[in-house]
């Protein structure tokens, strides 16, 4: 839900990330306003995941800056970034298989010292199936349930911004639809969302604005509705021929 | 009959001492996938700390001080010899651990002058008591109780506290644990600290049965404890404890039937047997590939 005069929440200027000689991200700039759902699309290896990892502090940028609110968070440790209000749902869900569902939620709130009861209840109200499996080890959940748990876990830190890396990967369409409904619901609660989504069709439907990644740079950006109607995007990412 | 019970009790006690060492091996392996070869030497040094401190300041100060110094030693080893190699291949860290092990033994050799140092009688442990018609040191009775108390406390720490949850999470996935805001280095330090406290206590119990310590005195109990950890399923704390008790009891029963010279061979044969039959050990069913 974007307000008329929404402020910029996240701003990336001229970000560069290198792995040895590979320029995974090469002079990339983008911005995210409070309350938006911003989608990142682009082919495999274009640098979307790497950009998200830089925002969350998991990889150190080679150059450029990442500003969150009024703080420069470039190159900060992940615990600092989580405490500022950015969490991530990593690619492949990465729930802790040897922890229970409830513990996976609690560990999402690792840096918090206040009472978690209400927040756990909130996550369980979003995903009733998780409540039933509260005491089960996360490794025994289905892929869809693990994805729900990964989203719930990311909510537990009470983030201002939540990033999701390919949340629909490998899931049945009905489960994907359910997760996208939840993404909208989370956003209605005022949380800003950055979504990296392979399924560009869905991504452009749910998002307010989008960025198209190409070899470590932004090749196009704009309102999702405009991008969806752009012939180049349609041909390259939406599987429509001219 | 009385003598069986006496041997059994001695075995349980010896097994408990091995368990306190084995927990350190298994926890460090669980989090770093590292066999910490220096652990047995830390165990030996804990004994030397008691010897030197006891003459200087007496038991009441020496015992807690030796535990603290052992923690400082293990903590420093991790920071200086393992942490800089965090992203290096696992083999490099293992080699570093072997290097630390020899370094400690050599330094101990230098400081002790290569002569066995007499281990003091800690009255609480070494006073003689009568049990099942046989006389034994009080440490034989105290060890099982102390081991159970410590293991229960450790299991509670790991299963019920926040740092314990962080340790369990980090043992399967460092990267995602960091993403939760967990400081991995603190979790690793904590693991080494727990291992060192238990090894230091184990050292006091173990050496109370011996007259002296030399720089290689840690090697045999360390090796036995390592076998116990592998036997129980390396990475598993209950596994290490059960494995250590089984080895301790079996070795002493062999001694009872007059096969003393085969008791070491038995333990290593057990190691080979379990590696062939069930490589993951007794309790090591589920191995999560560490990412
Ligand atoms: N840890 C890494 N080491 C080396 N190269 C990497 C690493 N992570 C990503 N890359 C490379 O960076 C580029 C961008 O990858 P990524 O951000 O995963 O793309 P996307 O998420 O858009 O598919 C790719 O060429 C990839 O091979
Ligand atoms: Mg990716």
Coordinates of C-alpha atoms and ligand atoms in Angstrom, one line a residue:
Chain A
X1 CA 0.0 0.0 0.0
X2 CA 1.8 3.1 -1.2
X3 CA 0.8 6.4 0.2
X4 CA 0.7 9.5 -2.0
X5 CA 3.7 11.1 -0.5
X6 CA 5.6 7.9 0.5
X7 CA 9.2 8.4 1.4
X8 CA 12.1 6.5 -0.1
X9 CA 12.9 3.5 2.2
X10 CA 15.8 1.9 0.3
X11 CA 18.1 3.4 -2.1
X12 CA 21.0 1.7 -3.9
X13 CA 23.5 3.8 -5.8
X14 CA 25.9 2.5 -8.3
X15 CA 26.3 -0.9 -6.6
X16 CA 29.1 -3.1 -7.7
X17 CA 29.8 -6.7 -6.5
X18 CA 32.6 -8.9 -7.7
X19 CA 33.4 -12.6 -7.1
X20 CA 37.0 -12.9 -8.1
X21 CA 37.0 -11.6 -11.6
X22 CA 33.2 -12.0 -12.1
X23 CA 31.2 -8.7 -12.0
X24 CA 28.0 -10.1 -10.6
X25 CA 26.5 -6.6 -10.1
X26 CA 28.0 -3.8 -12.1
X27 CA 26.8 -0.3 -11.4
X28 CA 23.3 -0.9 -10.3
X29 CA 20.9 1.7 -8.9
X30 CA 17.4 1.3 -7.7
X31 CA 15.0 2.7 -5.0
X32 CA 12.1 1.4 -3.1
X33 CA 9.4 3.6 -1.5
X34 CA 7.7 2.9 1.8
X35 CA 4.7 0.5 1.4
X36 CA 5.6 -0.6 -2.1
X37 CA 5.9 -4.1 -3.6
X38 CA 8.9 -3.9 -5.9
X39 CA 9.5 -6.8 -8.2
X40 CA 12.9 -7.8 -9.7
X41 CA 12.8 -9.8 -12.9
X42 CA 15.5 -10.9 -15.2
X43 CA 17.1 -14.1 -16.5
X44 CA 19.2 -16.4 -14.4
X45 CA 22.5 -15.0 -13.3
X46 CA 21.5 -11.4 -13.9
X47 CA 22.4 -10.5 -10.3
X48 CA 19.1 -10.3 -8.5
X49 CA 20.0 -12.7 -5.6
X50 CA 23.4 -11.1 -5.3
X51 CA 21.8 -7.7 -4.9
X52 CA 19.5 -9.0 -2.2
X53 CA 22.5 -10.6 -0.4
X54 CA 24.3 -7.3 -0.5
X55 CA 21.3 -5.5 1.1
X56 CA 21.1 -8.1 3.8
X57 CA 24.8 -7.9 4.5
X58 CA 25.6 -11.4 3.4
X59 CA 28.0 -10.3 0.7
X60 CA 30.2 -7.2 0.8
X61 CA 29.9 -4.7 -2.1
X62 CA 33.0 -3.8 -4.0
X63 CA 31.7 -0.3 -4.5
X64 CA 28.5 1.8 -4.3
X65 CA 26.2 2.5 -1.5
X66 CA 23.0 1.1 0.1
X67 CA 20.9 3.6 2.1
X68 CA 18.1 2.4 4.3
X69 CA 15.9 5.2 5.7
X70 CA 18.5 7.7 6.8
X71 CA 21.3 5.1 7.5
X72 CA 24.1 4.1 5.2
X73 CA 24.1 0.3 5.6
X74 CA 26.7 -0.5 3.0
X75 CA 28.8 -3.4 4.1
X76 CA 27.3 -3.7 7.5
X77 CA 27.0 -7.1 9.2
X78 CA 23.7 -9.0 8.8
X79 CA 22.8 -8.6 12.5
X80 CA 23.0 -4.8 12.2
X81 CA 20.9 -4.9 9.1
X82 CA 18.2 -7.2 10.7
X83 CA 18.1 -4.9 13.7
X84 CA 17.5 -1.9 11.4
X85 CA 14.4 -3.7 10.0
X86 CA 15.4 -5.6 6.9
X87 CA 14.8 -9.4 6.7
X88 CA 15.0 -11.9 3.9
X89 CA 13.3 -15.0 2.8
X90 CA 16.3 -16.8 1.2
X91 CA 16.2 -18.7 -2.0
X92 CA 15.4 -22.3 -1.4
X93 CA 13.5 -21.4 1.9
X94 CA 16.4 -22.6 4.1
X95 CA 14.3 -23.3 7.2
X96 CA 16.3 -25.0 10.0
X97 CA 15.3 -28.7 9.5
X98 CA 16.5 -29.8 13.0
X99 CA 14.4 -27.1 14.8
X100 CA 10.7 -27.2 15.3
X101 CA 8.3 -25.0 13.5
X102 CA 7.9 -22.8 16.6
X103 CA 11.7 -22.6 17.1
X104 CA 12.1 -21.6 13.5
X105 CA 9.7 -18.7 14.2
X106 CA 11.5 -17.8 17.4
X107 CA 14.9 -17.8 15.8
X108 CA 13.5 -15.3 13.3
X109 CA 13.2 -13.0 16.3
X110 CA 16.7 -13.7 17.6
X111 CA 17.6 -10.1 18.1
X112 CA 14.4 -9.3 19.9
X113 CA 14.1 -9.5 23.7
X114 CA 10.4 -8.6 24.1
X115 CA 7.4 -10.9 24.2
X116 CA 6.8 -12.8 21.0
X117 CA 3.4 -14.3 21.8
X118 CA 1.4 -11.9 19.6
X119 CA 3.7 -12.1 16.7
X120 CA 3.7 -15.9 16.8
X121 CA -0.1 -15.8 16.8
X122 CA -0.1 -13.4 13.9
X123 CA 2.1 -15.7 11.8
X124 CA -0.1 -18.7 12.8
X125 CA -3.2 -16.7 11.7
X126 CA -1.6 -16.1 8.3
X127 CA -0.6 -19.8 8.0
X128 CA -3.0 -22.0 10.1
X129 CA -1.2 -25.1 8.8
X130 CA 1.9 -24.0 10.6
X131 CA 0.0 -23.8 13.9
X132 CA -1.0 -27.4 13.6
X133 CA 2.6 -28.4 13.0
X134 CA 4.1 -26.2 15.7
X135 CA 6.0 -29.0 17.4
X136 CA 7.0 -30.8 14.3
X137 CA 10.6 -30.5 13.0
X138 CA 10.8 -28.2 10.0
X139 CA 12.6 -30.8 8.0
X140 CA 9.4 -32.9 7.9
X141 CA 7.3 -30.1 6.3
X142 CA 6.3 -30.1 2.6
X143 CA 8.0 -27.6 0.3
X144 CA 5.0 -25.2 0.5
X145 CA 4.8 -25.4 4.3
X146 CA 8.6 -24.7 4.5
X147 CA 8.1 -21.6 2.3
X148 CA 5.3 -20.4 4.6
X149 CA 7.6 -21.0 7.5
X150 CA 10.4 -19.1 5.9
X151 CA 8.0 -16.1 5.3
X152 CA 6.8 -16.4 8.9
X153 CA 10.3 -16.5 10.2
X154 CA 11.2 -13.3 8.3
X155 CA 8.2 -11.6 9.8
X156 CA 9.2 -12.4 13.3
X157 CA 11.9 -9.7 13.4
X158 CA 9.1 -7.1 12.7
X159 CA 10.8 -5.8 9.6
X160 CA 10.0 -2.6 7.7
X161 CA 11.3 -4.3 4.5
X162 CA 11.0 -7.9 3.7
X163 CA 12.9 -9.4 0.7
X164 CA 11.9 -12.6 -0.9
X165 CA 14.1 -14.5 -3.3
X166 CA 12.1 -16.8 -5.6
X167 CA 9.4 -17.8 -3.1
X168 CA 7.5 -19.8 -5.8
X169 CA 10.3 -21.9 -6.9
X170 CA 9.4 -25.6 -7.1
X171 CA 5.9 -25.1 -5.6
X172 CA 2.5 -26.3 -6.9
X173 CA 0.5 -23.4 -8.5
X174 CA -2.2 -23.6 -5.8
X175 CA 0.5 -23.1 -3.1
X176 CA 2.1 -20.3 -5.1
X177 CA -1.3 -18.5 -5.2
X178 CA -1.7 -18.9 -1.5
X179 CA 1.8 -17.4 -0.8
X180 CA 1.1 -14.5 -3.2
X181 CA -2.1 -13.7 -1.3
X182 CA 0.0 -13.7 1.9
X183 CA 2.5 -11.3 0.3
X184 CA -0.3 -8.9 -0.5
X185 CA -1.7 -9.3 3.1
X186 CA 1.7 -8.6 4.6
X187 CA 2.0 -5.5 2.4
X188 CA -1.4 -4.3 3.5
X189 CA -0.1 -4.4 7.0
X190 CA 2.4 -1.7 6.0
X191 CA 5.5 -3.9 5.3
X192 CA 7.5 -3.0 2.2
X193 CA 8.3 -5.9 -0.1
X194 CA 11.1 -6.6 -2.6
X195 CA 10.3 -9.7 -4.6
X196 CA 12.6 -11.6 -6.9
X197 CA 10.3 -13.8 -8.9
X198 CA 11.0 -16.2 -11.8
X199 CA 7.4 -16.2 -12.8
X200 CA 7.3 -12.7 -14.3
X201 CA 3.7 -12.9 -15.1
X202 CA 2.7 -13.2 -11.4
X203 CA 5.5 -10.8 -10.3
X204 CA 4.2 -8.0 -12.6
X205 CA 0.6 -8.6 -11.4
X206 CA 1.4 -8.3 -7.7
X207 CA 4.1 -5.5 -7.9
X208 CA 3.7 -1.8 -7.9
X209 CA 6.9 -1.1 -9.7
X210 CA 9.5 -3.4 -11.2
X211 CA 13.1 -3.5 -12.3
X212 CA 14.4 -5.6 -15.1
X213 CA 17.9 -7.0 -14.4
X214 CA 20.4 -7.8 -17.2
X215 CA 23.9 -8.9 -16.6
X216 CA 24.3 -7.0 -13.3
X217 CA 22.6 -3.8 -14.4
X218 CA 19.0 -2.5 -14.6
X219 CA 17.9 -2.5 -18.2
X220 CA 14.4 -1.2 -17.7
X221 CA 12.2 -0.1 -14.8
X222 CA 8.8 1.4 -14.3
X223 CA 5.3 0.6 -13.1
X224 CA 4.6 -3.1 -13.3
X225 CA 1.5 -2.5 -15.4
X226 CA 3.6 -0.6 -18.0
X227 CA 6.4 -3.2 -17.9
X228 CA 3.8 -6.0 -18.5
X229 CA 2.6 -4.2 -21.6
X230 CA 6.1 -3.5 -22.9
X231 CA 6.8 -5.6 -26.1
X232 CA 10.4 -6.3 -25.1
X233 CA 9.4 -7.5 -21.7
X234 CA 6.6 -9.5 -23.1
X235 CA 8.9 -11.2 -25.5
X236 CA 11.8 -11.9 -23.2
X237 CA 10.1 -12.6 -19.9
X238 CA 6.4 -13.2 -20.4
X239 CA 6.7 -15.8 -23.1
X240 CA 4.6 -13.8 -25.6
X241 CA 5.7 -13.5 -29.2
X242 CA 5.3 -10.3 -31.1
Chain B
X1 CA 29.7 -60.6 42.7
X2 CA 31.1 -57.7 44.8
X3 CA 34.1 -57.5 42.5
X4 CA 31.9 -57.3 39.4
X5 CA 30.1 -54.4 40.9
X6 CA 33.4 -52.7 41.8
X7 CA 34.7 -53.1 38.3
X8 CA 31.4 -52.0 36.9
X9 CA 31.5 -48.9 39.0
X10 CA 35.1 -48.2 38.0
X11 CA 34.0 -48.6 34.4
X12 CA 31.1 -46.2 34.8
X13 CA 33.4 -43.7 36.4
X14 CA 36.1 -44.0 33.8
X15 CA 33.4 -43.8 31.1
X16 CA 32.0 -40.6 32.7
X17 CA 35.4 -39.0 32.5
X18 CA 35.7 -39.9 28.9
X19 CA 32.3 -38.5 28.3
X20 CA 33.3 -35.1 29.6
X21 CA 36.1 -35.1 27.0
X22 CA 34.0 -36.6 24.2
X23 CA 31.4 -33.9 24.5
X24 CA 34.0 -31.3 23.5
X25 CA 35.0 -33.3 20.4
X26 CA 31.4 -33.9 19.3
X27 CA 30.2 -30.3 19.8
X28 CA 33.0 -28.8 17.9
X29 CA 32.6 -31.3 15.1
X30 CA 28.9 -30.5 15.1
X31 CA 29.4 -26.9 14.5
X32 CA 32.6 -26.7 12.5
X33 CA 32.9 -30.2 11.1
X34 CA 36.4 -30.1 12.6
X35 CA 38.1 -32.8 14.6
X36 CA 39.8 -30.7 17.2
X37 CA 43.0 -32.6 17.7
X38 CA 44.2 -30.1 20.3
X39 CA 41.3 -31.0 22.6
X40 CA 43.2 -33.8 24.4
X41 CA 46.1 -31.5 24.9
X42 CA 43.8 -28.8 26.4
X43 CA 42.7 -31.6 28.7
X44 CA 46.3 -32.3 29.7
X45 CA 47.1 -28.7 30.3
X46 CA 44.0 -28.3 32.5
X47 CA 45.8 -30.9 34.7
X48 CA 49.1 -28.9 34.7
X49 CA 47.1 -25.8 35.6
X50 CA 45.9 -27.6 38.7
X51 CA 49.4 -28.7 39.6
X52 CA 51.0 -25.3 39.3
X53 CA 48.1 -23.3 40.8
X54 CA 47.6 -25.7 43.7
X55 CA 51.2 -25.1 45.0
X56 CA 50.8 -21.4 44.5
X57 CA 47.3 -20.7 45.9
X58 CA 45.7 -23.9 47.3
X59 CA 42.8 -26.0 46.1
X60 CA 39.9 -23.7 46.6
X61 CA 41.3 -21.1 44.3
X62 CA 43.2 -23.6 42.1
X63 CA 40.1 -25.5 40.9
X64 CA 38.0 -22.7 39.6
X65 CA 41.1 -20.8 38.3
X66 CA 42.2 -23.9 36.4
X67 CA 38.8 -24.1 34.8
X68 CA 38.9 -20.5 33.8
X69 CA 42.4 -20.7 32.4
X70 CA 41.5 -23.8 30.4
X71 CA 38.6 -21.9 28.9
X72 CA 40.9 -19.0 28.0
X73 CA 43.3 -21.4 26.4
X74 CA 40.6 -23.1 24.3
X75 CA 39.0 -19.8 23.4
X76 CA 42.4 -18.4 22.3
X77 CA 43.2 -21.5 20.2
X78 CA 40.0 -21.1 18.3
X79 CA 40.5 -17.4 17.7
X80 CA 44.2 -17.7 16.7
X81 CA 44.4 -21.0 14.9
X82 CA 40.9 -21.8 13.6
X83 CA 39.0 -18.6 13.0
X84 CA 41.4 -17.2 10.5
X85 CA 40.8 -20.3 8.4
X86 CA 37.0 -20.1 8.5
X87 CA 36.7 -20.0 4.7
X88 CA 39.7 -22.2 4.0
X89 CA 39.3 -25.9 3.0
X90 CA 38.4 -28.1 6.0
X91 CA 41.6 -30.0 5.7
X92 CA 43.6 -26.8 6.4
X93 CA 41.8 -26.4 9.7
X94 CA 42.5 -30.0 10.6
X95 CA 46.2 -29.5 9.9
X96 CA 46.1 -26.4 12.0
X97 CA 44.6 -28.4 14.8
X98 CA 47.3 -31.0 14.6
X99 CA 49.9 -28.2 14.7
X100 CA 48.3 -26.7 17.8
X101 CA 48.3 -30.1 19.5
X102 CA 52.0 -30.6 19.0
X103 CA 52.7 -27.0 19.9
X104 CA 50.9 -27.4 23.2
X105 CA 52.8 -30.7 23.9
X106 CA 56.1 -29.1 23.2
X107 CA 55.5 -26.0 25.3
X108 CA 54.4 -28.3 28.1
X109 CA 57.6 -30.3 27.6
X110 CA 59.6 -27.1 27.9
X111 CA 57.8 -25.9 31.0
X112 CA 57.8 -29.2 32.9
X113 CA 61.3 -30.0 31.8
X114 CA 60.0 -33.2 30.4
X115 CA 59.6 -34.8 33.8
X116 CA 56.2 -36.2 35.0
X117 CA 54.7 -33.7 37.4
X118 CA 53.1 -35.1 40.5
X119 CA 49.3 -34.6 40.5
X120 CA 48.2 -33.4 43.9
X121 CA 45.6 -35.2 46.0
X122 CA 42.4 -33.3 45.9
X123 CA 41.0 -34.5 49.2
X124 CA 37.4 -34.4 48.0
X125 CA 38.3 -36.8 45.2
X126 CA 41.1 -39.0 46.4
X127 CA 40.0 -39.9 49.9
X128 CA 39.4 -43.6 50.2
X129 CA 35.9 -45.0 50.5
X130 CA 34.6 -48.5 51.0
X131 CA 32.1 -49.7 48.4
X132 CA 30.9 -53.3 47.6
X133 CA 33.6 -54.6 49.9
X134 CA 36.3 -53.0 47.9
X135 CA 38.1 -49.8 48.7
X136 CA 38.2 -47.1 46.1
X137 CA 38.8 -43.4 45.7
X138 CA 35.8 -41.1 46.3
X139 CA 36.1 -39.8 42.7
X140 CA 34.8 -43.1 41.5
X141 CA 31.5 -42.4 43.2
X142 CA 31.4 -38.7 42.5
X143 CA 32.1 -38.9 38.8
X144 CA 28.9 -40.6 37.6
X145 CA 26.8 -38.1 39.6
X146 CA 28.7 -35.1 38.4
X147 CA 28.6 -36.3 34.8
X148 CA 24.9 -36.7 34.9
X149 CA 24.4 -33.3 36.4
X150 CA 26.6 -31.6 33.8
X151 CA 25.1 -33.5 30.9
X152 CA 21.5 -32.6 32.0
X153 CA 22.6 -29.0 32.4
X154 CA 24.1 -29.0 28.9
X155 CA 21.1 -30.6 27.3
X156 CA 18.9 -28.0 28.9
X157 CA 21.2 -25.2 27.7
X158 CA 21.1 -26.6 24.2
X159 CA 17.4 -27.3 24.0
X160 CA 15.8 -24.6 26.1
X161 CA 17.9 -21.4 25.7
X162 CA 18.4 -18.9 23.0
X163 CA 22.1 -19.5 22.6
X164 CA 21.4 -23.3 22.5
X165 CA 18.9 -22.7 19.7
X166 CA 21.5 -20.6 17.9
X167 CA 24.0 -23.4 18.3
X168 CA 21.6 -26.0 16.8
X169 CA 20.7 -23.7 13.9
X170 CA 24.3 -22.9 13.2
X171 CA 25.2 -26.6 13.2
X172 CA 23.2 -27.1 10.0
X173 CA 23.4 -23.7 8.2
X174 CA 25.8 -20.9 9.0
X175 CA 24.6 -18.6 6.3
X176 CA 21.0 -18.7 7.2
X177 CA 21.9 -18.4 10.9
X178 CA 23.7 -15.2 10.1
X179 CA 20.7 -14.0 8.2
X180 CA 18.7 -14.3 11.5
X181 CA 21.2 -11.9 13.1
X182 CA 23.1 -14.6 14.9
X183 CA 26.8 -13.8 15.4
X184 CA 28.4 -17.1 14.3
X185 CA 31.7 -16.3 15.9
X186 CA 30.0 -16.0 19.3
X187 CA 28.3 -19.3 18.8
X188 CA 31.5 -21.0 17.9
X189 CA 33.3 -19.5 20.9
X190 CA 30.5 -20.7 23.1
X191 CA 31.0 -24.2 21.8
X192 CA 34.7 -24.1 22.6
X193 CA 34.1 -22.7 26.0
X194 CA 31.6 -25.4 27.0
X195 CA 34.0 -28.1 25.7
X196 CA 36.8 -26.6 27.7
X197 CA 34.8 -26.4 31.0
X198 CA 33.8 -30.0 30.7
X199 CA 37.4 -31.1 29.7
X200 CA 38.8 -29.2 32.7
X201 CA 36.4 -30.9 35.1
X202 CA 37.0 -34.2 33.4
X203 CA 40.7 -33.7 33.8
X204 CA 40.4 -33.2 37.6
X205 CA 38.4 -36.4 37.9
X206 CA 40.6 -38.4 35.6
X207 CA 44.0 -37.4 37.0
X208 CA 42.8 -38.0 40.5
X209 CA 43.3 -41.6 39.7
X210 CA 46.9 -41.1 38.6
X211 CA 50.1 -40.0 40.3
X212 CA 51.5 -37.7 37.7
X213 CA 51.0 -35.9 34.4
X214 CA 53.4 -35.8 31.5
X215 CA 52.9 -33.7 28.3
X216 CA 51.5 -36.7 26.4
X217 CA 49.1 -37.7 29.2
X218 CA 46.2 -36.3 27.3
X219 CA 46.7 -38.5 24.3
X220 CA 45.2 -41.8 25.4
X221 CA 42.1 -40.5 27.2
X222 CA 41.7 -38.1 24.3
X223 CA 41.8 -40.9 21.7
X224 CA 39.4 -43.0 23.7
X225 CA 37.0 -40.1 24.0
X226 CA 37.3 -39.4 20.3
X227 CA 36.4 -43.1 19.6
X228 CA 33.5 -42.7 22.0
X229 CA 32.3 -39.7 20.1
X230 CA 32.5 -41.5 16.7
X231 CA 31.0 -44.6 18.2
X232 CA 28.0 -42.6 19.5
X233 CA 27.7 -40.7 16.3
X234 CA 29.9 -37.7 16.0
X235 CA 28.0 -34.4 16.4
X236 CA 25.5 -36.1 18.8
X237 CA 25.9 -35.2 22.5
X238 CA 23.8 -38.2 23.8
X239 CA 25.8 -40.3 21.4
X240 CA 29.2 -39.2 22.9
X241 CA 28.0 -39.8 26.4
X242 CA 26.5 -43.2 25.8
X243 CA 29.6 -44.2 23.7
X244 CA 31.9 -43.1 26.5
X245 CA 30.1 -45.1 29.1
X246 CA 30.0 -48.2 26.9
X247 CA 33.8 -48.0 26.3
X248 CA 34.5 -47.3 29.9
X249 CA 32.4 -50.2 31.2
X250 CA 33.7 -52.7 28.5
X251 CA 37.3 -51.9 29.1
X252 CA 36.9 -52.4 32.9
X253 CA 35.0 -55.7 32.4
X254 CA 37.8 -56.9 30.2
X255 CA 40.3 -56.0 32.9
X256 CA 38.1 -58.0 35.4
X257 CA 38.4 -61.2 33.3
X258 CA 42.2 -60.7 33.1
X259 CA 42.4 -59.3 29.6
X260 CA 43.9 -56.0 30.7
X261 CA 46.3 -55.9 27.8
X262 CA 43.5 -56.2 25.3
X263 CA 41.3 -53.4 26.7
X264 CA 42.9 -50.7 24.4
X265 CA 42.7 -53.1 21.4
X266 CA 39.1 -53.7 22.2
X267 CA 38.2 -50.0 22.0
X268 CA 39.9 -49.5 18.6
X269 CA 38.4 -52.7 17.3
X270 CA 35.1 -51.2 18.3
X271 CA 35.9 -48.1 16.3
X272 CA 36.7 -50.1 13.2
X273 CA 33.6 -52.2 13.7
X274 CA 31.2 -49.3 14.0
X275 CA 32.8 -47.4 11.0
X276 CA 32.2 -50.5 8.9
X277 CA 28.8 -51.4 10.1
X278 CA 27.2 -48.1 10.9
X279 CA 29.5 -45.2 9.8
X280 CA 27.2 -42.6 11.3
X281 CA 27.5 -44.2 14.8
X282 CA 24.8 -45.2 17.3
X283 CA 22.9 -41.9 17.4
X284 CA 24.0 -40.3 14.2
X285 CA 21.0 -41.2 11.9
X286 CA 20.4 -37.8 10.4
X287 CA 23.3 -36.0 8.9
X288 CA 22.5 -32.6 7.5
X289 CA 24.9 -31.6 4.8
X290 CA 26.4 -28.4 6.0
X291 CA 26.0 -25.5 3.5
Ligands
LIG1 N1 29.3 -17.0 -4.3 C1 29.5 -16.7 -5.6 N2 30.7 -17.0 -6.2 C2 31.0 -16.7 -7.5 N3 30.1 -16.2 -8.3 C3 28.9 -16.0 -7.9 C4 28.5 -16.2 -6.5 N4 27.2 -15.9 -6.3 C5 26.8 -15.5 -7.5 N5 27.7 -15.5 -8.5 C6 27.6 -15.1 -9.9 O1 27.1 -13.9 -9.9 C7 26.2 -13.7 -11.0 C8 24.8 -13.3 -10.5 O2 24.2 -14.4 -9.8 P1 22.8 -14.2 -9.0 O3 22.8 -13.0 -8.3 O4 22.6 -15.5 -8.3 O5 21.8 -14.1 -10.2 P2 20.2 -14.2 -10.2 O6 19.7 -14.3 -8.8 O7 19.7 -13.0 -10.9 O8 19.8 -15.5 -11.0 C9 26.2 -15.1 -11.7 O9 27.1 -15.0 -12.8 C10 26.7 -16.0 -10.7 O10 27.3 -17.1 -11.2
LIG2 MG1 18.8 -16.0 -7.9

